Amino acid sequence: MTVTRFAPSPTGLLHLGHAFSALTAYCAAREAGGRFLLRIEDIDPVRCKPVFAQALFDDLRWLGLSWEEPVRFQSAHGADYAAALERLREMGLLYPCFCTRREIGALAAPQENDEAGPVYPGTCRDLSAQARETLARTRPHVWRLDMARACARAGALFWHDAAKGEVRADPARFGDVVLARKDVPTSYHLSVTVDDALQGVTCVTRGEDLFAATDIHRLLQALLGLPTPRYRHHALLRDATGRRFAKRDKALTLRSLREAGKTPRDVRAMAGFGDLSL
């Protein structure tokens, strides 16, 4: 059975681009006679707010969508991510990193995708146990994946995208990615991989801006013995200037469109789903 999901972060109001993504996932499940899930990715305790979580529920219901209950809130499932981290730690694939962002920015090579940030140069990878213990007394740290060891353990990896077919994963280009922080004991990469497996998601529909990150998720699936779903990376909805929609675009939030007199059918049509009947 096809199982899709829409997984927004409650850091602001949903906009027209979110509507497009949610409707894409919803229709993929509906057309296959499958299931549609809603997940709240609220691992960031600073930026994520309950008021935005409630707003997105209201907006999606107004848009005409329904989903299975209960909704999974990532913030309530820290034990699942901790267990995955422990498995990776037992494999010898994690190490603590004490570098600051400024230090990394000064030493690291730029990433091909600017949004991914610089590639970590591995400064803390080979620290001795004594050095790590000494630094831990005075400096906060994150946990990084030893990418070279992880890739050697996993071997060649592939995943399937609806538009591009079979894709050979190349997670090594991202370097030693962060999988947990002191203030946020998981990361997007780890939590989304664990969640999709635990929720039985078989088809991940999301924006093309996350296409490259799928290589990291495929690696984590292999290391943790998790199933690999199919992927469908859709184009991003853009405004008249070609800029993709973002939460800063206040005029095109679903709330503002509703307050301006738009109907759910109007907004679905604006998102490219004018023929959808809900």
Coordinates of C-alpha atoms in Angstrom, one line a residue:
M1 CA 0.0 0.0 0.0
T2 CA 1.2 3.5 -0.8
V3 CA 1.8 5.7 2.3
T4 CA 2.7 9.3 1.8
R5 CA 3.3 12.1 4.2
F6 CA 3.4 15.9 4.5
A7 CA 5.9 16.9 7.2
P8 CA 6.1 20.7 7.8
S9 CA 8.0 22.5 10.6
P10 CA 5.9 24.8 12.7
T11 CA 8.2 27.8 12.4
G12 CA 5.7 30.1 10.7
L13 CA 2.4 30.2 8.7
L14 CA 1.9 27.9 5.8
H15 CA 2.2 29.5 2.3
L16 CA 1.1 28.6 -1.2
G17 CA 4.2 26.4 -1.7
H18 CA 3.3 24.4 1.3
A19 CA -0.2 23.9 -0.1
F20 CA 1.3 22.6 -3.3
S21 CA 3.5 20.1 -1.5
A22 CA 0.7 18.9 0.8
L23 CA -1.7 18.5 -2.1
T24 CA 1.0 16.6 -4.1
A25 CA 1.5 14.1 -1.2
Y26 CA -2.3 13.8 -0.6
C27 CA -3.1 13.2 -4.2
A28 CA -0.3 10.6 -4.6
A29 CA -1.9 8.6 -1.8
R30 CA -5.5 9.2 -3.0
E31 CA -4.7 8.1 -6.5
A32 CA -3.1 4.9 -5.3
G33 CA -5.9 4.1 -2.8
G34 CA -3.3 4.5 0.0
R35 CA -2.8 6.5 3.2
F36 CA -1.8 10.1 3.8
L37 CA 0.0 11.1 7.0
L38 CA 0.7 14.4 8.6
R39 CA 3.9 14.8 10.7
I40 CA 5.1 17.8 12.6
E41 CA 8.9 18.2 12.4
D42 CA 9.4 20.3 15.5
I43 CA 12.8 19.3 16.8
D44 CA 14.0 22.9 17.0
P45 CA 12.9 24.1 20.4
V46 CA 13.6 27.8 19.6
R47 CA 12.0 28.3 16.2
C48 CA 9.1 25.8 16.4
K49 CA 6.0 27.2 18.2
P50 CA 2.8 25.5 19.2
V51 CA 0.8 28.4 17.8
F52 CA 2.2 27.6 14.3
A53 CA 1.4 23.9 14.7
Q54 CA -2.2 24.8 15.5
A55 CA -2.3 27.2 12.6
L56 CA -1.1 24.6 10.1
F57 CA -3.8 22.2 11.3
D58 CA -6.4 24.9 10.8
D59 CA -5.1 25.8 7.3
L60 CA -4.8 22.3 6.0
R61 CA -8.3 21.4 7.2
W62 CA -9.6 24.6 5.6
L63 CA -7.8 23.6 2.4
G64 CA -9.9 20.4 2.5
L65 CA -7.3 17.8 3.6
S66 CA -7.7 15.1 6.2
W67 CA -5.1 12.7 7.6
E68 CA -4.7 9.9 10.0
E69 CA -4.6 10.4 13.8
P70 CA -2.6 10.6 15.9
V71 CA -0.2 13.1 14.2
R72 CA 3.4 12.4 15.0
F73 CA 5.3 15.2 16.7
Q74 CA 9.0 14.7 16.5
S75 CA 9.6 16.5 19.8
A76 CA 7.7 13.6 21.5
H77 CA 9.9 10.9 20.1
G78 CA 13.4 11.7 21.2
A79 CA 13.9 8.1 22.5
D80 CA 13.6 6.8 18.9
Y81 CA 16.4 9.1 17.6
A82 CA 18.5 8.4 20.7
A83 CA 18.3 4.7 20.0
A84 CA 19.4 5.2 16.4
L85 CA 22.3 7.4 17.5
E86 CA 23.4 4.7 20.0
R87 CA 23.4 2.1 17.2
L88 CA 25.6 4.3 15.1
R89 CA 27.8 5.0 18.1
E90 CA 28.2 1.2 18.8
M91 CA 29.3 0.8 15.1
G92 CA 32.1 3.3 15.8
L93 CA 30.6 5.8 13.2
L94 CA 30.0 8.8 15.5
Y95 CA 32.5 11.2 17.0
P96 CA 32.1 14.4 19.1
C97 CA 33.0 17.7 17.3
F98 CA 33.9 20.8 19.4
C99 CA 34.5 23.2 16.5
T100 CA 32.5 26.4 16.4
R101 CA 30.7 27.6 13.3
R102 CA 33.3 30.3 12.8
E103 CA 36.2 27.8 13.0
I104 CA 34.5 25.6 10.5
G105 CA 33.7 28.4 8.1
A106 CA 37.4 29.5 8.2
L107 CA 38.7 26.0 7.4
A108 CA 36.0 24.1 5.4
A109 CA 35.6 23.8 1.7
P110 CA 32.5 25.4 0.2
Q111 CA 29.6 23.0 -0.6
E112 CA 28.3 22.8 -4.1
N113 CA 24.8 23.5 -2.8
D114 CA 25.2 26.8 -0.8
E115 CA 22.2 26.0 1.4
A116 CA 24.0 22.9 2.7
G117 CA 26.8 25.0 4.2
P118 CA 30.6 24.3 4.1
V119 CA 31.9 20.7 4.2
Y120 CA 33.5 20.0 7.6
P121 CA 37.2 19.3 7.3
G122 CA 37.3 16.6 10.0
T123 CA 39.3 18.6 12.6
C124 CA 37.9 16.6 15.6
R125 CA 37.7 13.2 13.9
D126 CA 41.0 11.8 15.1
L127 CA 41.2 13.5 18.5
S128 CA 42.4 11.1 21.3
A129 CA 40.0 10.0 24.0
Q130 CA 41.9 12.2 26.5
A131 CA 41.6 15.3 24.3
R132 CA 37.9 14.7 23.8
E133 CA 37.4 14.3 27.6
T134 CA 39.3 17.5 28.2
L135 CA 37.4 19.5 25.6
A136 CA 34.0 18.2 26.8
R137 CA 34.6 19.8 30.2
T138 CA 34.5 23.3 28.8
R139 CA 33.1 23.2 25.2
P140 CA 29.7 22.1 23.9
H141 CA 29.8 19.6 21.1
V142 CA 27.8 18.0 18.3
W143 CA 27.9 14.4 17.1
R144 CA 29.1 13.9 13.6
L145 CA 28.9 10.9 11.3
D146 CA 32.3 9.6 10.2
M147 CA 31.4 9.6 6.5
A148 CA 34.3 7.7 5.2
R149 CA 33.8 4.8 7.6
A150 CA 30.0 4.9 7.1
C151 CA 30.3 4.8 3.3
A152 CA 32.9 1.9 3.5
R153 CA 30.5 0.0 5.7
A154 CA 27.4 0.6 3.5
G155 CA 29.0 0.0 0.1
A156 CA 27.4 1.2 -3.2
L157 CA 23.9 2.6 -2.6
F158 CA 21.0 3.5 -4.9
W159 CA 17.5 5.0 -4.6
H160 CA 14.7 5.6 -7.0
D161 CA 13.2 9.0 -7.9
A162 CA 9.9 9.2 -9.8
A163 CA 11.3 11.6 -12.4
K164 CA 15.0 10.6 -12.6
G165 CA 14.8 6.9 -12.1
E166 CA 17.6 5.1 -10.3
V167 CA 20.0 7.4 -8.6
R168 CA 23.4 6.4 -7.3
A169 CA 23.9 7.9 -3.8
D170 CA 27.0 10.0 -3.2
P171 CA 26.7 11.0 0.5
A172 CA 30.5 11.5 0.8
R173 CA 30.3 14.9 -0.9
F174 CA 28.5 16.2 2.2
G175 CA 31.4 15.3 4.5
D176 CA 30.9 14.4 8.2
V177 CA 27.4 15.6 8.7
V178 CA 25.9 16.5 12.1
L179 CA 23.4 14.0 13.5
A180 CA 22.8 15.5 16.9
R181 CA 23.5 18.6 18.9
K182 CA 23.6 19.4 22.6
D183 CA 20.4 21.6 22.5
V184 CA 18.7 19.5 19.8
P185 CA 19.6 15.8 20.3
T186 CA 18.9 14.8 16.7
S187 CA 19.0 16.3 13.2
Y188 CA 16.8 16.7 10.3
H189 CA 18.6 13.9 8.5
L190 CA 18.4 11.4 11.3
S191 CA 14.9 12.1 12.5
V192 CA 13.3 12.1 9.0
T193 CA 15.0 8.8 8.2
V194 CA 13.8 7.2 11.4
D195 CA 10.3 8.6 11.2
D196 CA 9.7 7.5 7.6
A197 CA 10.7 4.0 8.6
L198 CA 8.6 3.8 11.8
Q199 CA 5.6 5.3 10.1
G200 CA 5.8 2.9 7.1
V201 CA 6.1 5.7 4.5
T202 CA 6.6 4.0 1.1
C203 CA 6.6 7.1 -1.1
V204 CA 8.3 10.3 0.1
T205 CA 7.0 13.4 -1.8
R206 CA 8.9 16.6 -1.2
G207 CA 10.5 19.5 -2.9
E208 CA 13.4 19.2 -5.3
D209 CA 15.5 21.3 -3.0
L210 CA 15.9 18.1 -0.9
F211 CA 16.9 15.9 -3.8
A212 CA 20.6 15.8 -2.9
A213 CA 19.9 15.2 0.8
T214 CA 18.3 11.9 -0.1
D215 CA 21.8 10.5 -0.5
I216 CA 22.4 11.0 3.2
H217 CA 19.1 9.4 4.1
R218 CA 19.8 6.4 1.9
L219 CA 23.1 5.9 3.8
L220 CA 21.4 6.1 7.2
Q221 CA 18.8 3.6 6.0
A222 CA 21.6 1.2 5.0
L223 CA 23.5 1.6 8.3
L224 CA 20.4 1.3 10.5
G225 CA 18.8 -1.6 8.5
L226 CA 15.7 0.5 7.5
P227 CA 13.6 0.1 4.4
T228 CA 14.1 2.5 1.5
P229 CA 10.9 4.2 0.2
R230 CA 10.4 5.5 -3.3
Y231 CA 10.9 9.2 -3.8
R232 CA 9.1 11.9 -5.7
H233 CA 10.9 15.2 -5.7
H234 CA 8.5 17.8 -7.1
A235 CA 9.3 21.2 -8.6
L236 CA 9.1 24.2 -6.2
L237 CA 6.2 26.6 -6.6
R238 CA 7.5 30.0 -7.5
D239 CA 6.2 33.6 -7.6
A240 CA 6.0 35.8 -10.7
T241 CA 9.7 36.8 -10.4
G242 CA 10.8 33.2 -10.3
R243 CA 11.6 33.2 -6.6
R244 CA 10.4 30.2 -4.7
F245 CA 7.8 30.8 -2.0
A246 CA 9.0 31.2 1.6
K247 CA 7.5 31.8 5.0
R248 CA 8.6 35.4 4.7
D249 CA 6.0 35.9 1.9
K250 CA 3.3 37.1 4.2
A251 CA 0.8 38.0 1.4
L252 CA 0.7 34.4 0.2
T253 CA 0.2 32.6 3.4
L254 CA -2.9 30.4 3.4
R255 CA -4.3 32.5 6.3
S256 CA -3.9 35.8 4.4
L257 CA -5.4 34.3 1.2
R258 CA -8.4 33.1 3.3
E259 CA -8.8 36.5 4.9
A260 CA -8.6 38.1 1.4
G261 CA -11.7 36.1 0.5
K262 CA -10.2 33.2 -1.4
T263 CA -12.0 29.9 -1.1
P264 CA -10.3 26.5 -0.6
R265 CA -11.1 25.8 -4.3
D266 CA -9.4 29.1 -5.3
V267 CA -6.3 28.3 -3.4
R268 CA -6.1 24.7 -4.7
A269 CA -6.4 26.2 -8.2
M270 CA -3.6 28.7 -7.5
A271 CA -1.4 25.7 -6.4
G272 CA -2.2 23.8 -9.6
F273 CA -4.9 21.5 -8.3
G274 CA -7.9 23.2 -9.8
D275 CA -9.6 20.0 -10.8
L276 CA -9.3 18.4 -7.4
S277 CA -12.6 17.8 -5.7
L278 CA -12.5 17.4 -1.9

